[in-house]
Short mmCIF file of C-alpha atoms in Angstrom, two decimals:
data_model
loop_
_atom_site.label_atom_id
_atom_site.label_comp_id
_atom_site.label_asym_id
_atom_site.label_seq_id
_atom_site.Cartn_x
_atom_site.Cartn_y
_atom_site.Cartn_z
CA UNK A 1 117.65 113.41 124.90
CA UNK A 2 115.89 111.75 122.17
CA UNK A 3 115.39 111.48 118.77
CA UNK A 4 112.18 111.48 116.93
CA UNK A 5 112.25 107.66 116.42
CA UNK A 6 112.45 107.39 120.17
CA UNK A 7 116.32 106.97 120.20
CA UNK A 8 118.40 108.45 122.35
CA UNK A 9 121.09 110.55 121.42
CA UNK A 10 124.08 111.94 122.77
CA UNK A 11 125.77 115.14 122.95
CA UNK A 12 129.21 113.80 122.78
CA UNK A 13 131.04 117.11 122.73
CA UNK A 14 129.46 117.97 126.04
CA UNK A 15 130.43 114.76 127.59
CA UNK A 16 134.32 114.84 126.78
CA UNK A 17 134.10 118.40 127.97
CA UNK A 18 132.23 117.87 131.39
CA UNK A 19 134.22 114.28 131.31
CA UNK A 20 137.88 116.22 130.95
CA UNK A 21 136.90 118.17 134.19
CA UNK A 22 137.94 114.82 136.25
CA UNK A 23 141.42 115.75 135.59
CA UNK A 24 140.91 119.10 137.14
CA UNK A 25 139.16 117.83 139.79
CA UNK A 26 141.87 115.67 140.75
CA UNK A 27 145.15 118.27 140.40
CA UNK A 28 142.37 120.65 142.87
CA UNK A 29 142.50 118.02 145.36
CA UNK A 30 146.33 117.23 145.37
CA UNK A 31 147.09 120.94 145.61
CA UNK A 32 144.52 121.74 148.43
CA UNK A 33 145.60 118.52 150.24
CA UNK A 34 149.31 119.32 150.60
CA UNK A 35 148.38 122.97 151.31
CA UNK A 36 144.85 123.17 153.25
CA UNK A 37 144.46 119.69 154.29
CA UNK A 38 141.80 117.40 153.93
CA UNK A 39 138.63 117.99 155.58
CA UNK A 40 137.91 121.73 154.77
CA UNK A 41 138.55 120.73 150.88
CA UNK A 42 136.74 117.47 150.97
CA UNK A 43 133.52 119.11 153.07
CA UNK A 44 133.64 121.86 150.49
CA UNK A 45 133.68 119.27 147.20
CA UNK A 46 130.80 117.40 148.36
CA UNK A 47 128.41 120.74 149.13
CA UNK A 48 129.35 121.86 146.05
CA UNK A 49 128.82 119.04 143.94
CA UNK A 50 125.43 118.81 145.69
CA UNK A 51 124.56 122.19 145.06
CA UNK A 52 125.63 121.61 141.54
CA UNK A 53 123.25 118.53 141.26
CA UNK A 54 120.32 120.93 142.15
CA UNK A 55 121.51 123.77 139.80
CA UNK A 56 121.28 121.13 136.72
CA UNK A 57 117.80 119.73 137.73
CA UNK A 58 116.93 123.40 137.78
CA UNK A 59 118.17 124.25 134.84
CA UNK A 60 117.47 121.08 132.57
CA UNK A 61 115.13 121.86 130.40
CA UNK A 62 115.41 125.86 129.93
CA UNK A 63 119.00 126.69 129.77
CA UNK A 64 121.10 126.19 126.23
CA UNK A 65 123.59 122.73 126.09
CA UNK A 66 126.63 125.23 126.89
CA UNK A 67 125.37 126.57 130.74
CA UNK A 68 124.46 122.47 131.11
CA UNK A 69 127.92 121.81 130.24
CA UNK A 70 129.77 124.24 132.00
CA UNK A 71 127.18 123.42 135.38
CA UNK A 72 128.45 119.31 134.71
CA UNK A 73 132.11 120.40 134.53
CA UNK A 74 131.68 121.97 137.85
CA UNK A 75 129.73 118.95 139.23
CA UNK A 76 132.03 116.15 137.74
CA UNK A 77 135.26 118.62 138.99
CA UNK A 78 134.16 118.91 142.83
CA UNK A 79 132.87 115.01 142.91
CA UNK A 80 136.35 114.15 141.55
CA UNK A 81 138.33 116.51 143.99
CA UNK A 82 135.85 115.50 146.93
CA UNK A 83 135.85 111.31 146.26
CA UNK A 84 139.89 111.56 146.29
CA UNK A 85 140.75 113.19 149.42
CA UNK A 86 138.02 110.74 150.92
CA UNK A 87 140.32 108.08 149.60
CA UNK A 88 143.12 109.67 150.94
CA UNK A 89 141.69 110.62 154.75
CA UNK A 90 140.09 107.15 155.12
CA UNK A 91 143.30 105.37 154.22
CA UNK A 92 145.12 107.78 157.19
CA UNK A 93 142.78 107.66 159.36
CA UNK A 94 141.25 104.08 159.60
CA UNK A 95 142.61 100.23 159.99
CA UNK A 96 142.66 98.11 157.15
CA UNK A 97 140.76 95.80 158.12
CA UNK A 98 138.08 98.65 158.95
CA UNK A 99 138.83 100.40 155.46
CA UNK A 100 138.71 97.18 153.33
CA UNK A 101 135.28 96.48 154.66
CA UNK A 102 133.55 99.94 154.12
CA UNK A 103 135.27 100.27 150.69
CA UNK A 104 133.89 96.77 149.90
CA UNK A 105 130.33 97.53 151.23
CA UNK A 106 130.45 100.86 149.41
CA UNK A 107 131.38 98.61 146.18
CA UNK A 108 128.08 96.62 146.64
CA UNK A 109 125.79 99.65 147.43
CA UNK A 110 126.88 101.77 144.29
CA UNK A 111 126.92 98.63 141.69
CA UNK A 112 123.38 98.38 143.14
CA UNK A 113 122.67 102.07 142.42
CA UNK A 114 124.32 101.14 139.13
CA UNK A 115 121.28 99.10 138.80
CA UNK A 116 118.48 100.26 139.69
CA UNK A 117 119.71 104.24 138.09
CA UNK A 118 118.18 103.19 134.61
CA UNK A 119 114.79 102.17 136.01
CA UNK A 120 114.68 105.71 137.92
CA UNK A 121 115.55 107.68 134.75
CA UNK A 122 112.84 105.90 132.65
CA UNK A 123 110.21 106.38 135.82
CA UNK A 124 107.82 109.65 137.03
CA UNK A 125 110.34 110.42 139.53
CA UNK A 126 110.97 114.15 138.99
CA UNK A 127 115.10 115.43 138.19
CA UNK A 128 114.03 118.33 141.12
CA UNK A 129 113.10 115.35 143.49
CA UNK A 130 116.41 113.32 142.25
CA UNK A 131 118.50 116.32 142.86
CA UNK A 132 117.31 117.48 146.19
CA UNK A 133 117.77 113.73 147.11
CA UNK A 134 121.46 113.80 145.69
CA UNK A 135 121.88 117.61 147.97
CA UNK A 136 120.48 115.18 151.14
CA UNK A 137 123.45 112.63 150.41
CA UNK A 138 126.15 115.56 149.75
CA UNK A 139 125.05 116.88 153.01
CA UNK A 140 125.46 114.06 155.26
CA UNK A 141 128.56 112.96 153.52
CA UNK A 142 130.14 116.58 154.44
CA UNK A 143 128.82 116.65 157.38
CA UNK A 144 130.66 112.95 158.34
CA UNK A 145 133.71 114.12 156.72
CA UNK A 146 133.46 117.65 158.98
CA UNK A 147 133.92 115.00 161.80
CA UNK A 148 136.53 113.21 161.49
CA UNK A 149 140.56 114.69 162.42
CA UNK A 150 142.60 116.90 160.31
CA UNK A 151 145.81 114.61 159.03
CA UNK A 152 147.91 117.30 157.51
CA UNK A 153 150.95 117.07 158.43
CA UNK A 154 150.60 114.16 160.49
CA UNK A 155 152.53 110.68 160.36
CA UNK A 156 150.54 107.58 159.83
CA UNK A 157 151.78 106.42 163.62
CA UNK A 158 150.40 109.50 165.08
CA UNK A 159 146.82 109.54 164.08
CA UNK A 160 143.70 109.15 166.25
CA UNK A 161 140.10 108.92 165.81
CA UNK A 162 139.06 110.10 169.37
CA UNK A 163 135.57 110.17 170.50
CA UNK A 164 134.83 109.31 174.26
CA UNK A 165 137.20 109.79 177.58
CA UNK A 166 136.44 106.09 178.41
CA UNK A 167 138.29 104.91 175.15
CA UNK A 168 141.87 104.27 175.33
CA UNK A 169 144.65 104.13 173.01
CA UNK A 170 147.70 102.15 174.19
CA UNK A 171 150.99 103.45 173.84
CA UNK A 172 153.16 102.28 170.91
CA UNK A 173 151.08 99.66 169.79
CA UNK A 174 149.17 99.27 166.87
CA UNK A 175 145.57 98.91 168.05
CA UNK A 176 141.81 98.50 166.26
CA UNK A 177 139.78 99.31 169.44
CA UNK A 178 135.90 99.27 169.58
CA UNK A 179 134.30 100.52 172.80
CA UNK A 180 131.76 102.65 173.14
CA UNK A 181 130.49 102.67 169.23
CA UNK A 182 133.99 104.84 168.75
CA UNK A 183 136.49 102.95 166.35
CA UNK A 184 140.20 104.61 167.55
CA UNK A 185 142.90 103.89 165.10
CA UNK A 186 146.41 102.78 165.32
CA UNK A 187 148.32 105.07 167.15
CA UNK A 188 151.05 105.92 168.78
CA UNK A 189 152.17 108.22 171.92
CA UNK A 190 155.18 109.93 172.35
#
C-alpha cells in the first residue's frame, strides 16, 4: 500500500506473521515425509499454494488486513512445505550431475523473475491475471511432481526413474542413462 505522499508502506505485523508460517511449513513437510511420503504431500503443497495465490488476488482489495494475513500464512506455509520435499525427492531421485544443473538453471530463472517482479507490480497487469498465472505454474509443477516415483522407504541404491521398456538399468552399477528422452537414475538390482 501507499501513503498519501506516494510512499509505500508496510504492514510489518502482517509480514512477521505470514513470514513465521515458513517454520510451519517446514515441520508439515518433515512429518508428512517420514509418514505419507513425498509426492502426495508435495502435489498437495503446490495446488494449494496456487489456490491460495488466487484466493488473495480475489480478495485484495475488499477483505480486512487480518483474512489477507491469515490467506498469506496459508500460502507462505504450503510453498514452504511443497519447495522442501521437492528438495528432498529431487536429491533421491536424480544424479548429481542432473540435479546440480536444474538447481543451477532454476537459480538463473528465479533471480530473473527477481527482476523483472518490480516492473510487473508497478505495470496494468491485473493481481487476478498474476494469480491465475501463478495457479497455471502450481498446476504443472504438481502435475510433474505427480509423475515422478514414490521414495518412502526406499534406499538411495534402489531408486529408479522408469519410463520406457527400451531403457535399461544395469545391475549394480551406478548409471546416468539417457535414451529415449527418459533420464533413469542410479540404481541398483537385487
Amino acid at each position: 500500500s501507499s501513503n498519501q505522499t506516494g510512499h509505500a508502506t508496510f504492514n510489518y505485523e502482517a509480514i512477521t506473521i505470514s513470514a513465521s508460517s515458513e517454520i510451519i511449513g517446514l515441520t508439515i513437510a518433515i512429518l508428512a515425509v517420514n509418514r505419507i511420503g513425498r509426492i502426495s504431500p508435495a502435489v498437495s503443497s503446490f495446488l494449494m499454494g496456487g489456490t491460495f495465490a488466487v484466493v488473495l488476488a480475489f480478495s485484495a482489495s475488499s477483505k480486512p488486513i487480518w483474512f489477507l494475513t491469515v490467506i498469506a500464512f496459508g500460502a507462505r506455509c504450503v510453498e514452504m512445505a511443497g519447495s522442501s520435499i521437492l528438495w528432498i525427492s529431487t536429491a533421491e531421485i536424480l544424479p548429481t550431475e542432473l540435479r546440480s544443473t536444474g538447481h543451477g538453471s532454476s537459480n538463473a530463472i528465479g533471480r530473473i523473475g527477481g527482476i523483472l517482479a518490480p516492473f510487473l507490480i508497478q505495470s496494468n497487469i491485473s493481481l487476478l491475471t498474476v494469480s491465475v498465472c501463478m495457479f497455471a505454474i502450481h498446476s504443472v509443477t504438481a502435475l510433474g511432481m505427480s509423475l515422478l516415483p514414490e521414495t518412502k522407504n526406499l534406499e538411495v541404491g534402489e531408486i529408479s526413474l522408469h519410463g520406457h521398456e527400451t531403457a535399461e538399468v544395469c545391475a549394480n552399477e551406478r548409471t546416468s542413462v539417457l535414451q529415449n528422452k527418459t533420464v533413469l537414475t542410479y540404481s541398483t538390482l537385487r
